[in-house]
Short mmCIF file of N, CA and C in Angstrom, two decimals:
data_model
loop_
_atom_site.label_atom_id
_atom_site.label_comp_id
_atom_site.label_asym_id
_atom_site.label_seq_id
_atom_site.Cartn_x
_atom_site.Cartn_y
_atom_site.Cartn_z
N MET A 1 16.73 6.71 -16.78
CA MET A 1 17.67 7.30 -17.71
C MET A 1 17.98 6.34 -18.85
N LYS A 2 17.95 5.04 -18.56
CA LYS A 2 18.31 4.06 -19.59
C LYS A 2 17.31 3.99 -20.73
N ILE A 3 16.04 4.29 -20.46
CA ILE A 3 15.03 4.17 -21.51
C ILE A 3 14.77 5.47 -22.27
N LEU A 4 15.32 6.58 -21.80
CA LEU A 4 15.07 7.86 -22.47
C LEU A 4 15.48 7.87 -23.94
N PRO A 5 16.66 7.32 -24.32
CA PRO A 5 17.01 7.33 -25.75
C PRO A 5 16.00 6.57 -26.61
N ALA A 6 15.52 5.44 -26.13
CA ALA A 6 14.54 4.66 -26.91
C ALA A 6 13.21 5.41 -27.02
N ILE A 7 12.77 6.01 -25.94
CA ILE A 7 11.51 6.76 -25.96
C ILE A 7 11.63 7.97 -26.88
N SER A 8 12.79 8.61 -26.89
CA SER A 8 12.96 9.81 -27.69
C SER A 8 12.95 9.53 -29.20
N GLU A 9 13.04 8.27 -29.59
CA GLU A 9 12.95 7.93 -31.01
C GLU A 9 11.53 8.08 -31.54
N SER A 10 10.54 7.98 -30.64
CA SER A 10 9.14 8.07 -31.09
C SER A 10 8.38 9.24 -30.49
N SER A 11 8.97 9.92 -29.51
CA SER A 11 8.29 11.03 -28.83
C SER A 11 9.29 12.09 -28.41
N SER A 12 8.79 13.27 -28.14
CA SER A 12 9.63 14.31 -27.54
C SER A 12 9.75 14.00 -26.06
N VAL A 13 10.95 14.11 -25.53
CA VAL A 13 11.19 13.78 -24.12
C VAL A 13 11.88 14.97 -23.45
N PHE A 14 11.43 15.28 -22.24
CA PHE A 14 12.06 16.33 -21.45
C PHE A 14 12.37 15.75 -20.08
N SER A 15 13.62 15.75 -19.69
CA SER A 15 14.04 15.25 -18.39
C SER A 15 15.00 16.26 -17.80
N TYR A 16 14.89 16.51 -16.52
CA TYR A 16 15.77 17.48 -15.88
C TYR A 16 15.94 17.16 -14.41
N ASN A 17 16.94 17.74 -13.77
CA ASN A 17 17.13 17.64 -12.33
C ASN A 17 16.55 18.89 -11.68
N ARG A 18 15.72 18.68 -10.69
CA ARG A 18 15.16 19.82 -9.96
C ARG A 18 16.30 20.52 -9.21
N PHE A 19 16.08 21.78 -8.85
CA PHE A 19 17.07 22.53 -8.08
C PHE A 19 17.47 21.74 -6.84
N GLY A 20 18.76 21.57 -6.64
CA GLY A 20 19.28 20.90 -5.46
C GLY A 20 19.28 19.39 -5.53
N VAL A 21 18.89 18.81 -6.67
CA VAL A 21 18.81 17.35 -6.79
C VAL A 21 19.76 16.87 -7.87
N ALA A 22 20.60 15.91 -7.53
CA ALA A 22 21.46 15.19 -8.48
C ALA A 22 22.15 16.10 -9.49
N GLY A 23 22.85 17.08 -9.00
CA GLY A 23 23.60 17.96 -9.89
C GLY A 23 22.85 19.18 -10.37
N GLY A 24 21.57 19.31 -10.01
CA GLY A 24 20.82 20.51 -10.37
C GLY A 24 21.38 21.71 -9.62
N ASP A 25 21.15 22.91 -10.15
CA ASP A 25 21.62 24.12 -9.48
C ASP A 25 21.08 24.20 -8.05
N LYS A 26 21.81 24.88 -7.19
CA LYS A 26 21.38 25.03 -5.80
C LYS A 26 20.16 25.96 -5.77
N PRO A 27 19.15 25.57 -4.98
CA PRO A 27 17.95 26.40 -4.92
C PRO A 27 18.20 27.70 -4.16
N LYS A 28 17.49 28.75 -4.58
CA LYS A 28 17.59 30.05 -3.91
C LYS A 28 16.27 30.43 -3.26
N VAL A 29 15.23 29.63 -3.51
CA VAL A 29 13.92 29.82 -2.87
C VAL A 29 13.42 28.45 -2.42
N SER A 30 12.42 28.45 -1.55
CA SER A 30 11.89 27.19 -1.04
C SER A 30 11.40 26.30 -2.19
N GLN A 31 11.73 25.04 -2.10
CA GLN A 31 11.36 24.09 -3.14
C GLN A 31 10.09 23.34 -2.75
N ASP A 32 9.02 24.11 -2.56
CA ASP A 32 7.71 23.50 -2.32
C ASP A 32 7.10 23.16 -3.67
N GLY A 33 6.01 22.44 -3.65
CA GLY A 33 5.39 21.96 -4.87
C GLY A 33 5.07 23.05 -5.88
N LEU A 34 4.51 24.16 -5.45
CA LEU A 34 4.14 25.22 -6.38
C LEU A 34 5.37 25.79 -7.10
N ASN A 35 6.46 26.02 -6.36
CA ASN A 35 7.67 26.53 -6.99
C ASN A 35 8.26 25.51 -7.96
N ILE A 36 8.26 24.25 -7.58
CA ILE A 36 8.81 23.21 -8.44
C ILE A 36 7.98 23.06 -9.71
N VAL A 37 6.65 23.01 -9.57
CA VAL A 37 5.77 22.88 -10.73
C VAL A 37 5.92 24.08 -11.66
N ASN A 38 5.96 25.28 -11.11
CA ASN A 38 6.08 26.47 -11.95
C ASN A 38 7.43 26.54 -12.65
N THR A 39 8.49 26.08 -11.98
CA THR A 39 9.81 26.03 -12.62
C THR A 39 9.79 25.04 -13.77
N LEU A 40 9.20 23.88 -13.56
CA LEU A 40 9.07 22.89 -14.63
C LEU A 40 8.27 23.45 -15.79
N ARG A 41 7.17 24.07 -15.48
CA ARG A 41 6.29 24.61 -16.52
C ARG A 41 7.03 25.67 -17.36
N GLU A 42 7.83 26.50 -16.73
CA GLU A 42 8.62 27.50 -17.45
C GLU A 42 9.68 26.85 -18.33
N ALA A 43 10.24 25.73 -17.87
CA ALA A 43 11.32 25.07 -18.60
C ALA A 43 10.83 24.25 -19.80
N LEU A 44 9.58 23.81 -19.76
CA LEU A 44 9.06 22.98 -20.85
C LEU A 44 9.03 23.77 -22.16
N THR A 45 9.57 23.17 -23.18
CA THR A 45 9.62 23.84 -24.48
C THR A 45 8.67 23.21 -25.48
N PHE A 46 7.90 22.22 -25.06
CA PHE A 46 6.95 21.53 -25.93
C PHE A 46 5.56 22.08 -25.71
N GLU A 47 4.72 21.85 -26.68
CA GLU A 47 3.30 22.21 -26.55
C GLU A 47 2.58 21.07 -25.83
N PRO A 48 1.68 21.39 -24.92
CA PRO A 48 0.91 20.34 -24.26
C PRO A 48 -0.06 19.70 -25.27
N PRO A 49 -0.61 18.56 -24.93
CA PRO A 49 -0.63 17.92 -23.61
C PRO A 49 0.62 17.07 -23.36
N PHE A 50 0.93 16.90 -22.06
CA PHE A 50 2.11 16.15 -21.64
C PHE A 50 1.70 14.85 -20.97
N LEU A 51 2.57 13.86 -21.08
CA LEU A 51 2.48 12.65 -20.27
C LEU A 51 3.56 12.83 -19.22
N LEU A 52 3.15 13.06 -17.99
CA LEU A 52 4.11 13.28 -16.90
C LEU A 52 4.51 11.95 -16.29
N VAL A 53 5.79 11.80 -15.99
CA VAL A 53 6.29 10.61 -15.30
C VAL A 53 6.94 11.09 -14.02
N GLY A 54 6.41 10.65 -12.89
CA GLY A 54 6.94 11.07 -11.60
C GLY A 54 7.49 9.90 -10.82
N HIS A 55 8.78 9.96 -10.47
CA HIS A 55 9.42 8.94 -9.65
C HIS A 55 9.75 9.53 -8.29
N SER A 56 9.54 8.75 -7.24
CA SER A 56 9.82 9.18 -5.88
C SER A 56 9.10 10.51 -5.60
N LEU A 57 9.80 11.52 -5.09
CA LEU A 57 9.14 12.81 -4.81
C LEU A 57 8.56 13.44 -6.07
N GLY A 58 9.10 13.09 -7.23
CA GLY A 58 8.57 13.60 -8.49
C GLY A 58 7.10 13.25 -8.68
N GLY A 59 6.65 12.20 -8.03
CA GLY A 59 5.23 11.83 -8.11
C GLY A 59 4.33 12.88 -7.47
N LEU A 60 4.79 13.47 -6.37
CA LEU A 60 4.01 14.54 -5.75
C LEU A 60 3.91 15.74 -6.69
N TYR A 61 5.00 16.04 -7.39
CA TYR A 61 5.00 17.20 -8.27
C TYR A 61 4.17 16.94 -9.53
N ALA A 62 4.22 15.72 -10.05
CA ALA A 62 3.36 15.36 -11.19
C ALA A 62 1.90 15.45 -10.78
N ASN A 63 1.60 14.98 -9.58
CA ASN A 63 0.26 15.02 -9.02
C ASN A 63 -0.23 16.47 -8.95
N LEU A 64 0.59 17.34 -8.40
CA LEU A 64 0.21 18.75 -8.26
C LEU A 64 0.10 19.43 -9.62
N TYR A 65 1.04 19.16 -10.53
CA TYR A 65 1.00 19.76 -11.88
C TYR A 65 -0.33 19.42 -12.55
N ALA A 66 -0.70 18.14 -12.50
CA ALA A 66 -1.94 17.70 -13.15
C ALA A 66 -3.17 18.37 -12.55
N ARG A 67 -3.15 18.65 -11.29
CA ARG A 67 -4.28 19.30 -10.63
C ARG A 67 -4.35 20.80 -10.98
N LEU A 68 -3.18 21.42 -11.06
CA LEU A 68 -3.14 22.86 -11.35
C LEU A 68 -3.38 23.17 -12.83
N TYR A 69 -2.90 22.27 -13.71
CA TYR A 69 -2.96 22.51 -15.15
C TYR A 69 -3.53 21.28 -15.87
N PRO A 70 -4.75 20.88 -15.54
CA PRO A 70 -5.32 19.64 -16.11
C PRO A 70 -5.42 19.66 -17.63
N ASN A 71 -5.59 20.81 -18.23
CA ASN A 71 -5.69 20.88 -19.69
C ASN A 71 -4.36 20.67 -20.39
N GLU A 72 -3.27 20.68 -19.63
CA GLU A 72 -1.94 20.47 -20.19
C GLU A 72 -1.45 19.04 -20.03
N VAL A 73 -2.22 18.20 -19.35
CA VAL A 73 -1.76 16.85 -19.00
C VAL A 73 -2.66 15.80 -19.62
N ALA A 74 -2.06 14.94 -20.46
CA ALA A 74 -2.80 13.83 -21.07
C ALA A 74 -2.89 12.65 -20.11
N GLY A 75 -1.89 12.50 -19.25
CA GLY A 75 -1.87 11.40 -18.29
C GLY A 75 -0.62 11.47 -17.44
N ILE A 76 -0.58 10.56 -16.46
CA ILE A 76 0.56 10.50 -15.54
C ILE A 76 0.97 9.05 -15.36
N VAL A 77 2.28 8.84 -15.29
CA VAL A 77 2.83 7.55 -14.87
C VAL A 77 3.47 7.79 -13.51
N PHE A 78 2.92 7.15 -12.49
CA PHE A 78 3.50 7.21 -11.15
C PHE A 78 4.46 6.04 -11.04
N LEU A 79 5.75 6.30 -11.07
CA LEU A 79 6.79 5.28 -11.09
C LEU A 79 7.41 5.18 -9.70
N GLU A 80 6.90 4.25 -8.88
CA GLU A 80 7.32 4.15 -7.48
C GLU A 80 7.33 5.54 -6.86
N SER A 81 6.22 6.22 -7.05
CA SER A 81 6.10 7.62 -6.62
C SER A 81 5.71 7.75 -5.16
N SER A 82 6.13 8.84 -4.58
CA SER A 82 5.67 9.20 -3.25
C SER A 82 4.20 9.57 -3.34
N THR A 83 3.47 9.28 -2.29
CA THR A 83 2.07 9.66 -2.21
C THR A 83 1.89 10.63 -1.05
N THR A 84 0.73 11.23 -0.97
CA THR A 84 0.48 12.17 0.12
C THR A 84 0.45 11.48 1.48
N LYS A 85 0.26 10.18 1.50
CA LYS A 85 0.23 9.45 2.78
C LYS A 85 1.58 8.88 3.19
N ASP A 86 2.56 8.93 2.31
CA ASP A 86 3.87 8.35 2.62
C ASP A 86 4.61 9.10 3.72
N ILE A 87 4.17 10.29 4.03
CA ILE A 87 4.82 11.08 5.07
C ILE A 87 4.77 10.37 6.42
N SER A 88 3.82 9.46 6.58
CA SER A 88 3.69 8.74 7.86
C SER A 88 4.47 7.44 7.89
N LEU A 89 5.15 7.06 6.82
CA LEU A 89 5.86 5.78 6.79
C LEU A 89 7.07 5.73 7.71
N ASN A 90 7.61 6.87 8.11
CA ASN A 90 8.78 6.87 8.98
C ASN A 90 8.51 6.16 10.30
N GLU A 91 7.25 6.16 10.74
CA GLU A 91 6.93 5.51 12.02
C GLU A 91 7.16 4.01 11.97
N TYR A 92 7.22 3.41 10.78
CA TYR A 92 7.44 1.97 10.65
C TYR A 92 8.91 1.60 10.56
N GLN A 93 9.78 2.58 10.42
CA GLN A 93 11.21 2.31 10.25
C GLN A 93 11.85 1.89 11.57
N GLY A 94 12.91 1.10 11.46
CA GLY A 94 13.67 0.70 12.63
C GLY A 94 14.59 1.82 13.10
N LYS A 95 15.25 1.58 14.23
CA LYS A 95 16.12 2.59 14.82
C LYS A 95 17.25 3.00 13.89
N ALA A 96 17.85 2.03 13.19
CA ALA A 96 19.00 2.32 12.32
C ALA A 96 18.62 3.31 11.21
N VAL A 97 17.50 3.06 10.54
CA VAL A 97 17.07 3.94 9.45
C VAL A 97 16.69 5.31 9.99
N LYS A 98 16.00 5.35 11.13
CA LYS A 98 15.64 6.64 11.73
C LYS A 98 16.90 7.43 12.10
N THR A 99 17.92 6.74 12.61
CA THR A 99 19.18 7.40 12.96
C THR A 99 19.87 7.95 11.72
N ILE A 100 19.90 7.16 10.65
CA ILE A 100 20.50 7.61 9.39
C ILE A 100 19.77 8.85 8.88
N ASN A 101 18.43 8.82 8.91
CA ASN A 101 17.64 9.97 8.46
C ASN A 101 17.96 11.22 9.28
N LYS A 102 18.12 11.06 10.59
CA LYS A 102 18.46 12.20 11.45
C LYS A 102 19.85 12.74 11.11
N MET A 103 20.78 11.82 10.81
CA MET A 103 22.13 12.25 10.43
C MET A 103 22.09 13.06 9.14
N PHE A 104 21.29 12.62 8.16
CA PHE A 104 21.15 13.38 6.91
C PHE A 104 20.64 14.79 7.20
N LYS A 105 19.69 14.91 8.12
CA LYS A 105 19.15 16.23 8.45
C LYS A 105 20.22 17.13 9.07
N VAL A 106 21.08 16.54 9.91
CA VAL A 106 22.15 17.32 10.53
C VAL A 106 23.11 17.81 9.44
N PHE A 107 23.52 16.91 8.54
CA PHE A 107 24.42 17.31 7.45
C PHE A 107 23.76 18.37 6.56
N ASP A 108 22.47 18.19 6.30
CA ASP A 108 21.76 19.17 5.48
C ASP A 108 21.76 20.55 6.14
N SER A 109 21.65 20.58 7.47
CA SER A 109 21.57 21.87 8.17
C SER A 109 22.89 22.64 8.09
N LEU A 110 23.99 21.95 7.77
CA LEU A 110 25.29 22.60 7.67
C LEU A 110 25.47 23.36 6.37
N SER A 111 24.61 23.13 5.41
CA SER A 111 24.70 23.77 4.10
C SER A 111 23.64 24.86 3.99
N SER A 112 24.06 26.07 3.61
CA SER A 112 23.13 27.19 3.57
C SER A 112 21.99 26.98 2.57
N TYR A 113 22.26 26.38 1.41
CA TYR A 113 21.20 26.21 0.43
C TYR A 113 20.24 25.08 0.78
N LYS A 114 20.63 24.17 1.67
CA LYS A 114 19.77 23.04 2.03
C LYS A 114 18.49 23.50 2.75
N GLN A 115 18.50 24.73 3.28
CA GLN A 115 17.28 25.24 3.91
C GLN A 115 16.13 25.32 2.92
N PHE A 116 16.46 25.39 1.63
CA PHE A 116 15.44 25.46 0.59
C PHE A 116 15.13 24.11 -0.03
N SER A 117 15.77 23.04 0.45
CA SER A 117 15.63 21.70 -0.12
C SER A 117 14.17 21.24 -0.12
N GLU A 118 13.81 20.52 -1.18
CA GLU A 118 12.43 20.05 -1.33
C GLU A 118 11.98 19.15 -0.19
N VAL A 119 12.89 18.40 0.44
CA VAL A 119 12.45 17.52 1.52
C VAL A 119 11.96 18.29 2.73
N ASN A 120 12.34 19.56 2.84
CA ASN A 120 11.85 20.40 3.93
C ASN A 120 10.45 20.95 3.67
N PHE A 121 9.94 20.73 2.47
CA PHE A 121 8.65 21.32 2.09
C PHE A 121 7.63 20.28 1.63
N VAL A 122 7.86 19.01 1.98
CA VAL A 122 6.95 17.95 1.54
C VAL A 122 5.55 18.16 2.12
N GLU A 123 5.47 18.50 3.40
CA GLU A 123 4.14 18.72 4.00
C GLU A 123 3.42 19.87 3.30
N LYS A 124 4.12 20.94 2.98
CA LYS A 124 3.51 22.06 2.28
C LYS A 124 3.03 21.63 0.89
N THR A 125 3.84 20.82 0.20
CA THR A 125 3.45 20.31 -1.11
C THR A 125 2.19 19.45 -1.01
N ILE A 126 2.14 18.60 0.01
CA ILE A 126 0.95 17.75 0.20
C ILE A 126 -0.28 18.62 0.43
N ASN A 127 -0.14 19.67 1.23
CA ASN A 127 -1.27 20.59 1.44
C ASN A 127 -1.70 21.25 0.13
N GLN A 128 -0.74 21.59 -0.72
CA GLN A 128 -1.06 22.19 -2.01
C GLN A 128 -1.82 21.19 -2.89
N ILE A 129 -1.45 19.93 -2.83
CA ILE A 129 -2.14 18.89 -3.60
C ILE A 129 -3.58 18.76 -3.14
N HIS A 130 -3.78 18.79 -1.84
CA HIS A 130 -5.13 18.60 -1.29
C HIS A 130 -6.07 19.78 -1.57
N GLN A 131 -5.55 20.88 -2.08
CA GLN A 131 -6.39 22.05 -2.33
C GLN A 131 -7.15 21.98 -3.65
N THR A 132 -6.88 20.96 -4.47
CA THR A 132 -7.60 20.81 -5.74
C THR A 132 -7.75 19.33 -6.07
N ASP A 133 -8.73 18.99 -6.91
CA ASP A 133 -8.99 17.57 -7.12
C ASP A 133 -9.16 17.11 -8.57
N THR A 134 -8.90 17.94 -9.56
CA THR A 134 -8.98 17.55 -10.96
C THR A 134 -7.85 16.58 -11.28
N PHE A 135 -8.13 15.55 -12.10
CA PHE A 135 -7.08 14.59 -12.39
C PHE A 135 -7.25 13.88 -13.72
N PRO A 136 -6.13 13.66 -14.49
CA PRO A 136 -6.18 12.96 -15.78
C PRO A 136 -5.99 11.45 -15.63
N GLU A 137 -5.78 10.77 -16.75
CA GLU A 137 -5.50 9.33 -16.77
C GLU A 137 -4.15 9.07 -16.12
N ILE A 138 -4.05 7.95 -15.36
CA ILE A 138 -2.79 7.64 -14.68
C ILE A 138 -2.41 6.17 -14.81
N PHE A 139 -1.12 5.92 -14.67
CA PHE A 139 -0.56 4.58 -14.54
C PHE A 139 0.25 4.58 -13.25
N VAL A 140 0.07 3.56 -12.43
CA VAL A 140 0.83 3.42 -11.20
C VAL A 140 1.72 2.19 -11.37
N ILE A 141 3.04 2.40 -11.31
CA ILE A 141 3.98 1.30 -11.46
C ILE A 141 4.67 1.08 -10.12
N THR A 142 4.59 -0.14 -9.61
CA THR A 142 5.22 -0.46 -8.34
C THR A 142 6.23 -1.58 -8.53
N GLY A 143 7.27 -1.55 -7.71
CA GLY A 143 8.29 -2.60 -7.76
C GLY A 143 7.76 -3.89 -7.17
N GLY A 144 8.12 -4.99 -7.79
CA GLY A 144 7.64 -6.30 -7.33
C GLY A 144 8.60 -7.01 -6.40
N GLN A 145 9.83 -6.49 -6.24
CA GLN A 145 10.79 -7.15 -5.37
C GLN A 145 10.82 -6.49 -4.00
N GLU A 146 11.17 -7.27 -3.01
CA GLU A 146 11.23 -6.80 -1.63
C GLU A 146 12.41 -5.86 -1.42
N ASN A 147 12.20 -4.82 -0.65
CA ASN A 147 13.26 -3.89 -0.26
C ASN A 147 13.70 -4.29 1.15
N ARG A 148 14.92 -4.76 1.28
CA ARG A 148 15.40 -5.27 2.58
C ARG A 148 15.54 -4.18 3.63
N MET A 149 15.62 -2.92 3.20
CA MET A 149 15.75 -1.82 4.15
C MET A 149 14.39 -1.37 4.71
N MET A 150 13.33 -1.97 4.22
CA MET A 150 12.00 -1.55 4.63
C MET A 150 11.29 -2.67 5.41
N PRO A 151 10.81 -2.37 6.60
CA PRO A 151 10.06 -3.37 7.35
C PRO A 151 8.81 -3.81 6.57
N GLU A 152 8.40 -5.04 6.77
CA GLU A 152 7.25 -5.59 6.05
C GLU A 152 6.00 -4.75 6.23
N GLU A 153 5.77 -4.26 7.43
CA GLU A 153 4.59 -3.43 7.69
C GLU A 153 4.62 -2.14 6.86
N ALA A 154 5.78 -1.54 6.76
CA ALA A 154 5.93 -0.32 5.95
C ALA A 154 5.74 -0.64 4.47
N ARG A 155 6.26 -1.79 4.00
CA ARG A 155 6.11 -2.19 2.60
C ARG A 155 4.63 -2.37 2.26
N LYS A 156 3.88 -3.02 3.15
CA LYS A 156 2.45 -3.21 2.91
C LYS A 156 1.71 -1.88 2.87
N LYS A 157 2.04 -1.00 3.80
CA LYS A 157 1.39 0.32 3.84
C LYS A 157 1.76 1.12 2.59
N ARG A 158 3.01 1.02 2.15
CA ARG A 158 3.45 1.72 0.94
C ARG A 158 2.65 1.23 -0.27
N LEU A 159 2.49 -0.09 -0.41
CA LEU A 159 1.72 -0.63 -1.53
C LEU A 159 0.28 -0.15 -1.46
N GLU A 160 -0.28 -0.14 -0.27
CA GLU A 160 -1.64 0.37 -0.08
C GLU A 160 -1.74 1.83 -0.55
N ASN A 161 -0.75 2.63 -0.19
CA ASN A 161 -0.73 4.03 -0.62
C ASN A 161 -0.61 4.14 -2.13
N GLN A 162 0.24 3.29 -2.73
CA GLN A 162 0.39 3.29 -4.19
C GLN A 162 -0.93 2.95 -4.87
N LEU A 163 -1.61 1.92 -4.39
CA LEU A 163 -2.87 1.49 -5.00
C LEU A 163 -3.96 2.55 -4.84
N GLU A 164 -3.87 3.33 -3.77
CA GLU A 164 -4.85 4.41 -3.57
C GLU A 164 -4.73 5.47 -4.66
N LEU A 165 -3.54 5.62 -5.24
CA LEU A 165 -3.37 6.57 -6.35
C LEU A 165 -4.32 6.23 -7.50
N LEU A 166 -4.64 4.95 -7.65
CA LEU A 166 -5.54 4.53 -8.73
C LEU A 166 -6.92 5.17 -8.61
N SER A 167 -7.30 5.51 -7.40
CA SER A 167 -8.64 6.08 -7.18
C SER A 167 -8.73 7.56 -7.54
N LEU A 168 -7.60 8.18 -7.94
CA LEU A 168 -7.62 9.59 -8.30
C LEU A 168 -8.46 9.86 -9.54
N THR A 169 -8.63 8.82 -10.38
CA THR A 169 -9.41 8.97 -11.61
C THR A 169 -9.97 7.60 -12.01
N ARG A 170 -11.00 7.62 -12.83
CA ARG A 170 -11.56 6.36 -13.34
C ARG A 170 -10.64 5.74 -14.40
N ASN A 171 -9.81 6.55 -15.01
CA ASN A 171 -8.88 6.08 -16.04
C ASN A 171 -7.52 5.80 -15.42
N SER A 172 -7.37 4.63 -14.79
CA SER A 172 -6.12 4.30 -14.14
C SER A 172 -5.78 2.83 -14.33
N LYS A 173 -4.48 2.53 -14.24
CA LYS A 173 -4.03 1.15 -14.40
C LYS A 173 -2.82 0.93 -13.50
N HIS A 174 -2.78 -0.24 -12.84
CA HIS A 174 -1.65 -0.61 -11.99
C HIS A 174 -0.78 -1.62 -12.71
N ILE A 175 0.54 -1.38 -12.69
CA ILE A 175 1.51 -2.28 -13.32
C ILE A 175 2.58 -2.62 -12.28
N VAL A 176 2.89 -3.91 -12.14
CA VAL A 176 3.95 -4.33 -11.23
C VAL A 176 5.20 -4.60 -12.06
N ALA A 177 6.28 -3.93 -11.72
CA ALA A 177 7.58 -4.15 -12.36
C ALA A 177 8.28 -5.23 -11.53
N GLU A 178 8.15 -6.46 -11.97
CA GLU A 178 8.58 -7.63 -11.21
C GLU A 178 10.06 -7.61 -10.83
N LYS A 179 10.91 -7.01 -11.64
CA LYS A 179 12.35 -7.02 -11.38
C LYS A 179 12.84 -5.76 -10.68
N SER A 180 11.92 -4.91 -10.23
CA SER A 180 12.30 -3.65 -9.59
C SER A 180 11.99 -3.68 -8.10
N THR A 181 12.74 -2.89 -7.36
CA THR A 181 12.56 -2.75 -5.92
C THR A 181 12.09 -1.34 -5.63
N ALA A 182 11.22 -1.21 -4.68
CA ALA A 182 10.76 0.12 -4.26
C ALA A 182 11.89 0.85 -3.55
N ILE A 183 12.08 2.12 -3.91
CA ILE A 183 13.03 2.98 -3.21
C ILE A 183 12.19 4.08 -2.59
N ILE A 184 12.14 4.08 -1.28
CA ILE A 184 11.18 4.94 -0.60
C ILE A 184 11.86 5.87 0.39
N ARG A 185 11.53 7.15 0.28
CA ARG A 185 11.99 8.13 1.26
C ARG A 185 10.96 8.17 2.37
N THR A 186 11.43 8.09 3.60
CA THR A 186 10.51 8.18 4.73
C THR A 186 10.92 9.27 5.70
N ASP A 187 11.91 10.07 5.33
CA ASP A 187 12.43 11.07 6.25
C ASP A 187 11.87 12.46 5.97
N TYR A 188 10.57 12.52 5.63
CA TYR A 188 9.95 13.78 5.27
C TYR A 188 9.67 14.69 6.45
N SER A 189 9.55 14.11 7.63
CA SER A 189 9.17 14.95 8.77
C SER A 189 10.06 14.65 9.97
N ASP A 190 9.84 15.32 11.03
CA ASP A 190 10.50 15.17 12.34
C ASP A 190 10.75 16.51 12.93
#
């Protein structure tokens, strides 16, 4: 959010909260990748091609958008993005983090609209990504600082998953943000 004003001085910028995320409207349908991508596509008021920037789960949606609409995408920046393999990272978490994740699921189940939450449809989104393979130019940005909430084994696996994103296309570049820490969701399944 801090860099959007500077970027908007030289380019058109579109940023929004997905349904059910950070103040976005409550979802009324399942927030799987296809629904999220199509909602984004309807909301875009600019003419393509787009440079998509996906952070965290947004990386899965940028990935899917680029595969479904390759002629509309000039490139992608994966900014500490979730990958299709991150769904297995929960197995590396300690008891405390697993317990916290389970508590979040219990709280989520108490809210009627949370049944449509995007975290309940990550596996479906990953399956949608795997159904097509076209891909534009990408940048993968990873945090260079250690995340104390993440076991070392999970951090190494996460970096491996991030670097694998580079293989999606021949036009890719990896950048390490030395002063940033990875923020990783691992509670996608159970």
